[in-house]
Short mmCIF file of C-alpha atoms and ligand atoms in Angstrom, two decimals:
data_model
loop_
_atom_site.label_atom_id
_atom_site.label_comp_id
_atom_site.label_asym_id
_atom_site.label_seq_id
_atom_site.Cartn_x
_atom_site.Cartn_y
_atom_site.Cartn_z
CA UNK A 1 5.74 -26.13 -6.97
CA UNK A 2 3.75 -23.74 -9.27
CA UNK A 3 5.14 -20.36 -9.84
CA UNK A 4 4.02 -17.71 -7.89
CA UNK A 5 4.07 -13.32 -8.21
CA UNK A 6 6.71 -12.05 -5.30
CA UNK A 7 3.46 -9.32 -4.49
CA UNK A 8 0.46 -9.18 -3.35
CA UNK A 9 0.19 -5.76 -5.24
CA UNK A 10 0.93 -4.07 -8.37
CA UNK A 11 2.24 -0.49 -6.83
CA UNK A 12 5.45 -0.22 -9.76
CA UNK A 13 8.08 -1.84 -11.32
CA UNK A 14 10.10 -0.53 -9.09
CA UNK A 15 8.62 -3.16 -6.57
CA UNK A 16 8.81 -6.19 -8.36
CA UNK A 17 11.59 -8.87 -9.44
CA UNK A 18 12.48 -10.04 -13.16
CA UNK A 19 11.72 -13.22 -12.60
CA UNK A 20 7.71 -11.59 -11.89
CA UNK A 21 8.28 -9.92 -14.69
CA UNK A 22 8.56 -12.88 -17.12
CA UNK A 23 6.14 -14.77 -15.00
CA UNK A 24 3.71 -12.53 -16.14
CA UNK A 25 5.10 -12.50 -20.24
CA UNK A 26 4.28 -16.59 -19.61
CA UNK A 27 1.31 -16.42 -18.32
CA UNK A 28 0.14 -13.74 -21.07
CA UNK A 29 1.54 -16.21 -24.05
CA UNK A 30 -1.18 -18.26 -22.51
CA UNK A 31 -3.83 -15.81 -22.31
CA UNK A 32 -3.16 -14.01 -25.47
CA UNK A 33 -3.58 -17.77 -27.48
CA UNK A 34 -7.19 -17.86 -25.12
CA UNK A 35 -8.38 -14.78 -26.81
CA UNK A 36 -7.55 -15.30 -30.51
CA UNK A 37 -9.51 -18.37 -29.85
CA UNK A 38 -13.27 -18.11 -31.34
CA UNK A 39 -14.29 -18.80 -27.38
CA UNK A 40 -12.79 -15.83 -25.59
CA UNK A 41 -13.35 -16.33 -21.93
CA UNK A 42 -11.80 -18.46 -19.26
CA UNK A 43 -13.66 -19.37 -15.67
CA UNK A 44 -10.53 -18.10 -13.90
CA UNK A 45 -11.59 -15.14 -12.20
CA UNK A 46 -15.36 -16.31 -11.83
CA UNK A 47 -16.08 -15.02 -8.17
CA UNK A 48 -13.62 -12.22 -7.63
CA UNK A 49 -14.60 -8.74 -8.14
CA UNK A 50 -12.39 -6.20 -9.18
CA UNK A 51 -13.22 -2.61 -9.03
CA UNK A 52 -12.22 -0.36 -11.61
CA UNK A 53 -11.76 3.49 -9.51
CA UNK A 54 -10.60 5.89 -12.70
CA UNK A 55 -9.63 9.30 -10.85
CA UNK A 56 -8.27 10.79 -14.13
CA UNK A 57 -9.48 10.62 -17.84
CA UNK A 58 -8.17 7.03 -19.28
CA UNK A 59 -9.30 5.31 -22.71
CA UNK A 60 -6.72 2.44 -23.36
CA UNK A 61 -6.07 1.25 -20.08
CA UNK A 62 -9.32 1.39 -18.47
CA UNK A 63 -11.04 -0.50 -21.50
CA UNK A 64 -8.30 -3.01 -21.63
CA UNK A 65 -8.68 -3.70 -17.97
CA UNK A 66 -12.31 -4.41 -18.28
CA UNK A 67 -11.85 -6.39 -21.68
CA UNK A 68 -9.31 -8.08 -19.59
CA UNK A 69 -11.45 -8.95 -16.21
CA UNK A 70 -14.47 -10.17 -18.79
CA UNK A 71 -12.00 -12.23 -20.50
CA UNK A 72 -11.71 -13.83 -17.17
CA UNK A 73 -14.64 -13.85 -15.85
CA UNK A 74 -14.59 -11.39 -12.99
CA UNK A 75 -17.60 -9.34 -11.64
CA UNK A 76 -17.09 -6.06 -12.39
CA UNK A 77 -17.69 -2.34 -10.81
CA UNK A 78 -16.40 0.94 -12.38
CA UNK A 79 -16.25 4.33 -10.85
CA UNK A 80 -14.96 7.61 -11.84
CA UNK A 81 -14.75 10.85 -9.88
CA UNK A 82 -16.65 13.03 -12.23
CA UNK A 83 -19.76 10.78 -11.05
CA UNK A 84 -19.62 10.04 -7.75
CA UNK A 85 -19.50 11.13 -4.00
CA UNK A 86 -15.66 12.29 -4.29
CA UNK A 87 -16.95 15.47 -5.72
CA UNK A 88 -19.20 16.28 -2.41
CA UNK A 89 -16.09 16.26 -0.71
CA UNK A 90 -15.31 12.30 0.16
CA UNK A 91 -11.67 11.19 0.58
CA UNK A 92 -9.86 8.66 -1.15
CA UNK A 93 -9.81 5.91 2.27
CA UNK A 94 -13.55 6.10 2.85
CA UNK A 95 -14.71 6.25 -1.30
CA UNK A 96 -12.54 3.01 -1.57
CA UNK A 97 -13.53 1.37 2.00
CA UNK A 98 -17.25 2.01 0.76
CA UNK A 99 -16.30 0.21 -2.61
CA UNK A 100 -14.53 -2.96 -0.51
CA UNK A 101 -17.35 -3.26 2.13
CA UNK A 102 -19.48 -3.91 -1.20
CA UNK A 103 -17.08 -7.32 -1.16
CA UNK A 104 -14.80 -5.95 -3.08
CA UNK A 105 -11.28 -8.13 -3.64
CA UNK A 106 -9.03 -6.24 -6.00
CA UNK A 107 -9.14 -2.60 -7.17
CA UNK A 108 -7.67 -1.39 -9.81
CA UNK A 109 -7.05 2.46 -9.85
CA UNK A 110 -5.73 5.49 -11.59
CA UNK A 111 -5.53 8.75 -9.44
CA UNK A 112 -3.28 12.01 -10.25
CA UNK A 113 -1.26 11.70 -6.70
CA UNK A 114 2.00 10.28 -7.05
CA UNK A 115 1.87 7.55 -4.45
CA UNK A 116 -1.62 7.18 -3.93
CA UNK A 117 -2.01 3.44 -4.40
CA UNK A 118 0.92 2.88 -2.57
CA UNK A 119 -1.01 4.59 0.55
CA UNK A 120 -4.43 2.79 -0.35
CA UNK A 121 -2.43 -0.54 -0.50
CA UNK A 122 -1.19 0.52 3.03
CA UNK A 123 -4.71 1.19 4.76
CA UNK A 124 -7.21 -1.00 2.59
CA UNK A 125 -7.78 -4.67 2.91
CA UNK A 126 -7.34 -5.55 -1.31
CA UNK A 127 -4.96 -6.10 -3.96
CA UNK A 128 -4.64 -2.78 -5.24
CA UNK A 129 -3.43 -2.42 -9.35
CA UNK A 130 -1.60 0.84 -9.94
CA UNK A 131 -3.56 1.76 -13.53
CA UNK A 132 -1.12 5.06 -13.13
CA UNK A 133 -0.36 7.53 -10.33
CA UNK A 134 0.62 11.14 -11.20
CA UNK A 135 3.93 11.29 -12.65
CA UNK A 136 5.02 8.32 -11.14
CA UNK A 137 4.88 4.91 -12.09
CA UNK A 138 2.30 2.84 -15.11
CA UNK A 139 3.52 -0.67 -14.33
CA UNK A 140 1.03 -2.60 -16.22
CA UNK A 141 1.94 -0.13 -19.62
CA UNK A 142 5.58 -0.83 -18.89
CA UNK A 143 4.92 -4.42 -19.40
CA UNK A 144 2.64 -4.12 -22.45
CA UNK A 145 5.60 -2.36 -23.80
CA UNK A 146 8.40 -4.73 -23.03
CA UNK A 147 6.09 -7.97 -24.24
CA UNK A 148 5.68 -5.96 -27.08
CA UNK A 149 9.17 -5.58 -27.91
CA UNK A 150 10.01 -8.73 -26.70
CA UNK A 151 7.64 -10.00 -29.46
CA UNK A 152 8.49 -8.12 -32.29
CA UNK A 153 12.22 -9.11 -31.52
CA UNK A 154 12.59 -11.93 -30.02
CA UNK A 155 13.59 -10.82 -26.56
CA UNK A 156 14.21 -7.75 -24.74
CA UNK A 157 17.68 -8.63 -22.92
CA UNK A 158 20.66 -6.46 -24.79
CA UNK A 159 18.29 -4.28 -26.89
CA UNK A 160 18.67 -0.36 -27.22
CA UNK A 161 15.44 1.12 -26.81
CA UNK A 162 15.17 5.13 -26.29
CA UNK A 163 12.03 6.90 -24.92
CA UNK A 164 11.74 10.89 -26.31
CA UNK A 165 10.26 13.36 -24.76
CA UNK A 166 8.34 14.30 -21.89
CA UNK A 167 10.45 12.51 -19.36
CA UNK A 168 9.79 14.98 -16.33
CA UNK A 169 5.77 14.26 -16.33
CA UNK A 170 5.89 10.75 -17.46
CA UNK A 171 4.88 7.41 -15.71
CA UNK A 172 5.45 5.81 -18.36
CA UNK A 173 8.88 6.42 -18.76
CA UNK A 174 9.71 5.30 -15.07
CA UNK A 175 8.04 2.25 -15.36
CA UNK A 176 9.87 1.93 -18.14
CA UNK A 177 13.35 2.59 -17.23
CA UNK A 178 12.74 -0.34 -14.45
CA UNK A 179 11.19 -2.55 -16.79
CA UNK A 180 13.66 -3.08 -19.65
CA UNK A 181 16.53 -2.62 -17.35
CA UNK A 182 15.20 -5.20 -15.24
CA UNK A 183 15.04 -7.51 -18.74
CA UNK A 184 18.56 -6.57 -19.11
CA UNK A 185 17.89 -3.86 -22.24
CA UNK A 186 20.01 -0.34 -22.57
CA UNK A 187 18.25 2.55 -21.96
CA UNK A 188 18.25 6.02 -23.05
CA UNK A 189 15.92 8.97 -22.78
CA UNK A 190 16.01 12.12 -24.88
CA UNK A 191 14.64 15.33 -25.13
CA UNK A 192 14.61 18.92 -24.50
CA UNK A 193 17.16 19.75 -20.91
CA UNK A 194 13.79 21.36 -19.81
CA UNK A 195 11.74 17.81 -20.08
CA UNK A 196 14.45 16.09 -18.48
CA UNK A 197 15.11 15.07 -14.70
CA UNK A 198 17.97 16.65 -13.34
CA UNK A 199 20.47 13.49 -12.10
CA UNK A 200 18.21 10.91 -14.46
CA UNK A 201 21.21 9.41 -14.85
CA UNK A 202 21.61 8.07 -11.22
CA UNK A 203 19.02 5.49 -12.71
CA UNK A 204 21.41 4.06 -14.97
CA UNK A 205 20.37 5.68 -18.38
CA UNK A 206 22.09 7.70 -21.12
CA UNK A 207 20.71 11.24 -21.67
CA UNK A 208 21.03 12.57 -25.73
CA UNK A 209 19.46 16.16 -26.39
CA UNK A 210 20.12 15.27 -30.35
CA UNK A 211 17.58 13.32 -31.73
CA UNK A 212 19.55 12.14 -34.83
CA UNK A 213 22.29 10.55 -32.58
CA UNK A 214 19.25 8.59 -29.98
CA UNK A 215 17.93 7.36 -33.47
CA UNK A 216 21.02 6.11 -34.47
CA UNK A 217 21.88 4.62 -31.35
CA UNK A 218 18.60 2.84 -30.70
CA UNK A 219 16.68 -0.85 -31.82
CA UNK A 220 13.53 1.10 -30.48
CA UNK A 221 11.84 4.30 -29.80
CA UNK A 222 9.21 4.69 -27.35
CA UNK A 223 7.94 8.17 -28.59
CA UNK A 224 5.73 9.89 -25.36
CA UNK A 225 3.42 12.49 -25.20
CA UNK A 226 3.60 16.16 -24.27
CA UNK A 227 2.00 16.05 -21.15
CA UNK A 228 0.23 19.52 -21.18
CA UNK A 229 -2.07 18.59 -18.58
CA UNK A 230 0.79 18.56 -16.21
CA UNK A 231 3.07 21.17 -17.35
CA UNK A 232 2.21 24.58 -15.31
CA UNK A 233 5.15 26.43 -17.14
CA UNK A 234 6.45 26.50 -20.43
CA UNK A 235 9.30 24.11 -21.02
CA UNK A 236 9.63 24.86 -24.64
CA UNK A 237 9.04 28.02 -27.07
CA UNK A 238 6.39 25.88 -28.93
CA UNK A 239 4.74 22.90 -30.05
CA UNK A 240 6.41 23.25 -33.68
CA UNK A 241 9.59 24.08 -32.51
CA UNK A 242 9.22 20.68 -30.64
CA UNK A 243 7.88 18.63 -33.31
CA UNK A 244 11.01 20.03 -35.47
CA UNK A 245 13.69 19.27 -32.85
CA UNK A 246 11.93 16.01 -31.14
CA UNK A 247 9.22 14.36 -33.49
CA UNK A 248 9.50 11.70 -35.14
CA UNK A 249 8.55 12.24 -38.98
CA UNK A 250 9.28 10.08 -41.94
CA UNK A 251 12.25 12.59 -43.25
CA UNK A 252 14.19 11.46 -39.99
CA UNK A 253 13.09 7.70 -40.42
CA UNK A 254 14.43 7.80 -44.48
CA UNK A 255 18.29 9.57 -42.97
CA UNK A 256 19.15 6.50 -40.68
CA UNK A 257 20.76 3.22 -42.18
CA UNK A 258 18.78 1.06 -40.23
CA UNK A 259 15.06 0.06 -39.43
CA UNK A 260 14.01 0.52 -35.82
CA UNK A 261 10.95 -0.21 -34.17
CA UNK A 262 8.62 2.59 -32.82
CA UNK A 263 6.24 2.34 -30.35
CA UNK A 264 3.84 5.28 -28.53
CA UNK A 265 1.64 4.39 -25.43
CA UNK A 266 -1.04 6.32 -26.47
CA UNK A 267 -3.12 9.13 -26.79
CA UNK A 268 -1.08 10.06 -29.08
CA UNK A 269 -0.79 13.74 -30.62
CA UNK A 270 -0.22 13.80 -34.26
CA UNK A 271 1.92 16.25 -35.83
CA UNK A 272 3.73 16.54 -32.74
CA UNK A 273 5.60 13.59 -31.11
CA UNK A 274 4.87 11.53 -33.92
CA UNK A 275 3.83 11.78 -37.51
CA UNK A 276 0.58 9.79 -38.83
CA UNK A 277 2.95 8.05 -42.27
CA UNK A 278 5.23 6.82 -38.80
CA UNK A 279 2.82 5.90 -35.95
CA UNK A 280 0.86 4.09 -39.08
CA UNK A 281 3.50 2.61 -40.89
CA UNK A 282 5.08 -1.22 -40.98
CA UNK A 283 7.59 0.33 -38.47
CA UNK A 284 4.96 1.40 -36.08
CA UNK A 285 3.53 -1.49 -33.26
CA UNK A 286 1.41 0.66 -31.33
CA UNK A 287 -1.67 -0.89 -31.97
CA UNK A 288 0.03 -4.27 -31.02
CA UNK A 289 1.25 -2.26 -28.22
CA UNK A 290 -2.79 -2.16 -26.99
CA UNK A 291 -3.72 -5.61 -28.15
CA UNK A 292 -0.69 -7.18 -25.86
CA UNK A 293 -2.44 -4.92 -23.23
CA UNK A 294 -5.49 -7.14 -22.89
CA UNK A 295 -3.47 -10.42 -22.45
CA UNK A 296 -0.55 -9.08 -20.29
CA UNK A 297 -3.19 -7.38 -17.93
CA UNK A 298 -4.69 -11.00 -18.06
CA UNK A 299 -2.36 -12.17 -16.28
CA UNK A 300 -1.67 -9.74 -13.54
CA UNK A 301 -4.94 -9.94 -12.64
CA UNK A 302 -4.68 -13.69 -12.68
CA UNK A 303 -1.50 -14.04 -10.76
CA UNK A 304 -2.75 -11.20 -7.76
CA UNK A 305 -5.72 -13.34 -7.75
CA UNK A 306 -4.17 -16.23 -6.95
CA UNK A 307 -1.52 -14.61 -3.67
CA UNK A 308 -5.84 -14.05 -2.48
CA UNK A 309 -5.71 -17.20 0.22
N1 CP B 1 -1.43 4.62 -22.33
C1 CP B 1 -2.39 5.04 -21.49
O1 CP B 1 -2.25 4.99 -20.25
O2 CP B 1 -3.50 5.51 -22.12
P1 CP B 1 -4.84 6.00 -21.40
O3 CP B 1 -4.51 7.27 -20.66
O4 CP B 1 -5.84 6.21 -22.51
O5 CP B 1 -5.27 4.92 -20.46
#
């Protein structure tokens, strides 16, 4: 019996099983051979059609979603807010109900709202992709993330990996957290007490406030962005006192006795999380970070397309 995805959605980690998980790893080392071929594109999704609804500002994940659906094939729609009826005053149920009586079968969305695909998976007749909600989950950039580790070292099982920052307004980290401790890896988070969930460690992580000692501790470090956009207070005095304390910069890098792996999910801000000689140096895999995003989104659109019967 062929493998099969436990879901018929992609809501959040949080949702699905490790055995999905490396379902979907397999299914990309397939996929990502496909598209370092000289012929690119596979039949597999050739009459499905996958909406692409972008509520909120995206450049990585909404391009490697489309690469990804050419790749296979699929008809393609894309809406964003700024363009269409949602700004006269439509709601979220009727814009996407409009979208699927168009013959939609799978939509793939990003919206501010914590929750909201959860409740469009609820009251819509798709398979609904959670491209990010709010400050909740990022599933598919959790996975990028662990394939890409999982590449650059083998596996993912019994690694250290430690994500800085902006844990409060992240979806990234939750996904995250789920993710590689679902693939059996330690995690840690660390930043300022103000960026940090109160009772985070109820999830099963460490919390470090001291840079330094996460570094030390760590095979990997996931650095995240300050998520301004999100932050209606001040959390810290400023943006240099937080690069001192919480970037990463090559000075920090040179002090531990070890090499560790860094990764950043993107946009990054440089200067402040991350300095350029790191998030560009032999250390750095961000940019296979966003190349694994193309095949690994591959194939969960690929595996939700086939729970379509
Ligand atoms: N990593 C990520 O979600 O980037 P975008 O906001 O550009 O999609």
């Amino acid at each position: 019996m062929s493998k099969q995805f436990s879901q018929s959605h992609l809501l959040g980690i949080k949702d699905i099983t490790r055995k999905d998980i490396e379902l979907v790893f397999e299914t990309a080392d397939n996929f990502k051979a496909i598209i370092n071929r000289p012929i690119k594109k596979v039949p597999s999704l050739r009459d499905v059609t996958i909406a692409n609804v972008f509520f909120e500002n995206s450049t990585r994940t909404r391009i490697s979603f489309e690469l990804a659906q050419k790749r296979l094939s699929a008809d393609i729609v894309n809406f964003s807010a700024s363009s269409s009826s949602v700004s006269k005053g439509e709601t979220l149920i009727d814009t996407v109900n409009n979208i699927l009586a168009m013959k939609v079968d799978m939509v793939v969305m990003r919206h501010p709202a914590p929750g909201a695909c959860m409740f469009l998976a609820k009251h819509v007749k798709a398979s609904i992709i959670n491209a990010g909600d709010g400050t909740h989950e990022h599933p598919t950039q959790a996975i990028l993330d662990a394939y890409s580790i999982r590449e650059k070292l083998k596996e993912v099982g019994g690694k250290k990996v430690v994500i800085v920052g902006d844990i409060t307004h992240s979806r990234v980290a939750l996904s995250n957290i789920y993710c590689l401790q679902k693939l059996g890896a330690e995690v840690m988070v660390c930043g300022p007490s103000t960026l940090i969930p109160k009772h985070i460690e109820t999830l099963g992580v460490k919390v470090e406030h001291d840079l330094m000692k996460a570094l030390q501790w760590c095979d990997v470090a996931n650095m995240l962005r300050i998520q301004m956009e999100r932050q209606d207070i001040k959390y810290f005095p400023s943006l240099r006192e937080y690069s001192m304390l919480f970037g990463l910069d090559k000075a920090k890098l040179d002090r531990l006795n070890k090499e560790i792996v860094i990764m950043h999910p993107g946009p990054i801000n440089r200067g402040v999380e991350i300095t350029s000689d790191v998030a560009d140096s032999k250390h750095s895999i961000i940019l296979d970070q966003v190349e694994n995003g193309v095949a690994t989104r591959m194939a969960v659109l690929y595996l939700l397309a086939g729970k379509q019967d």
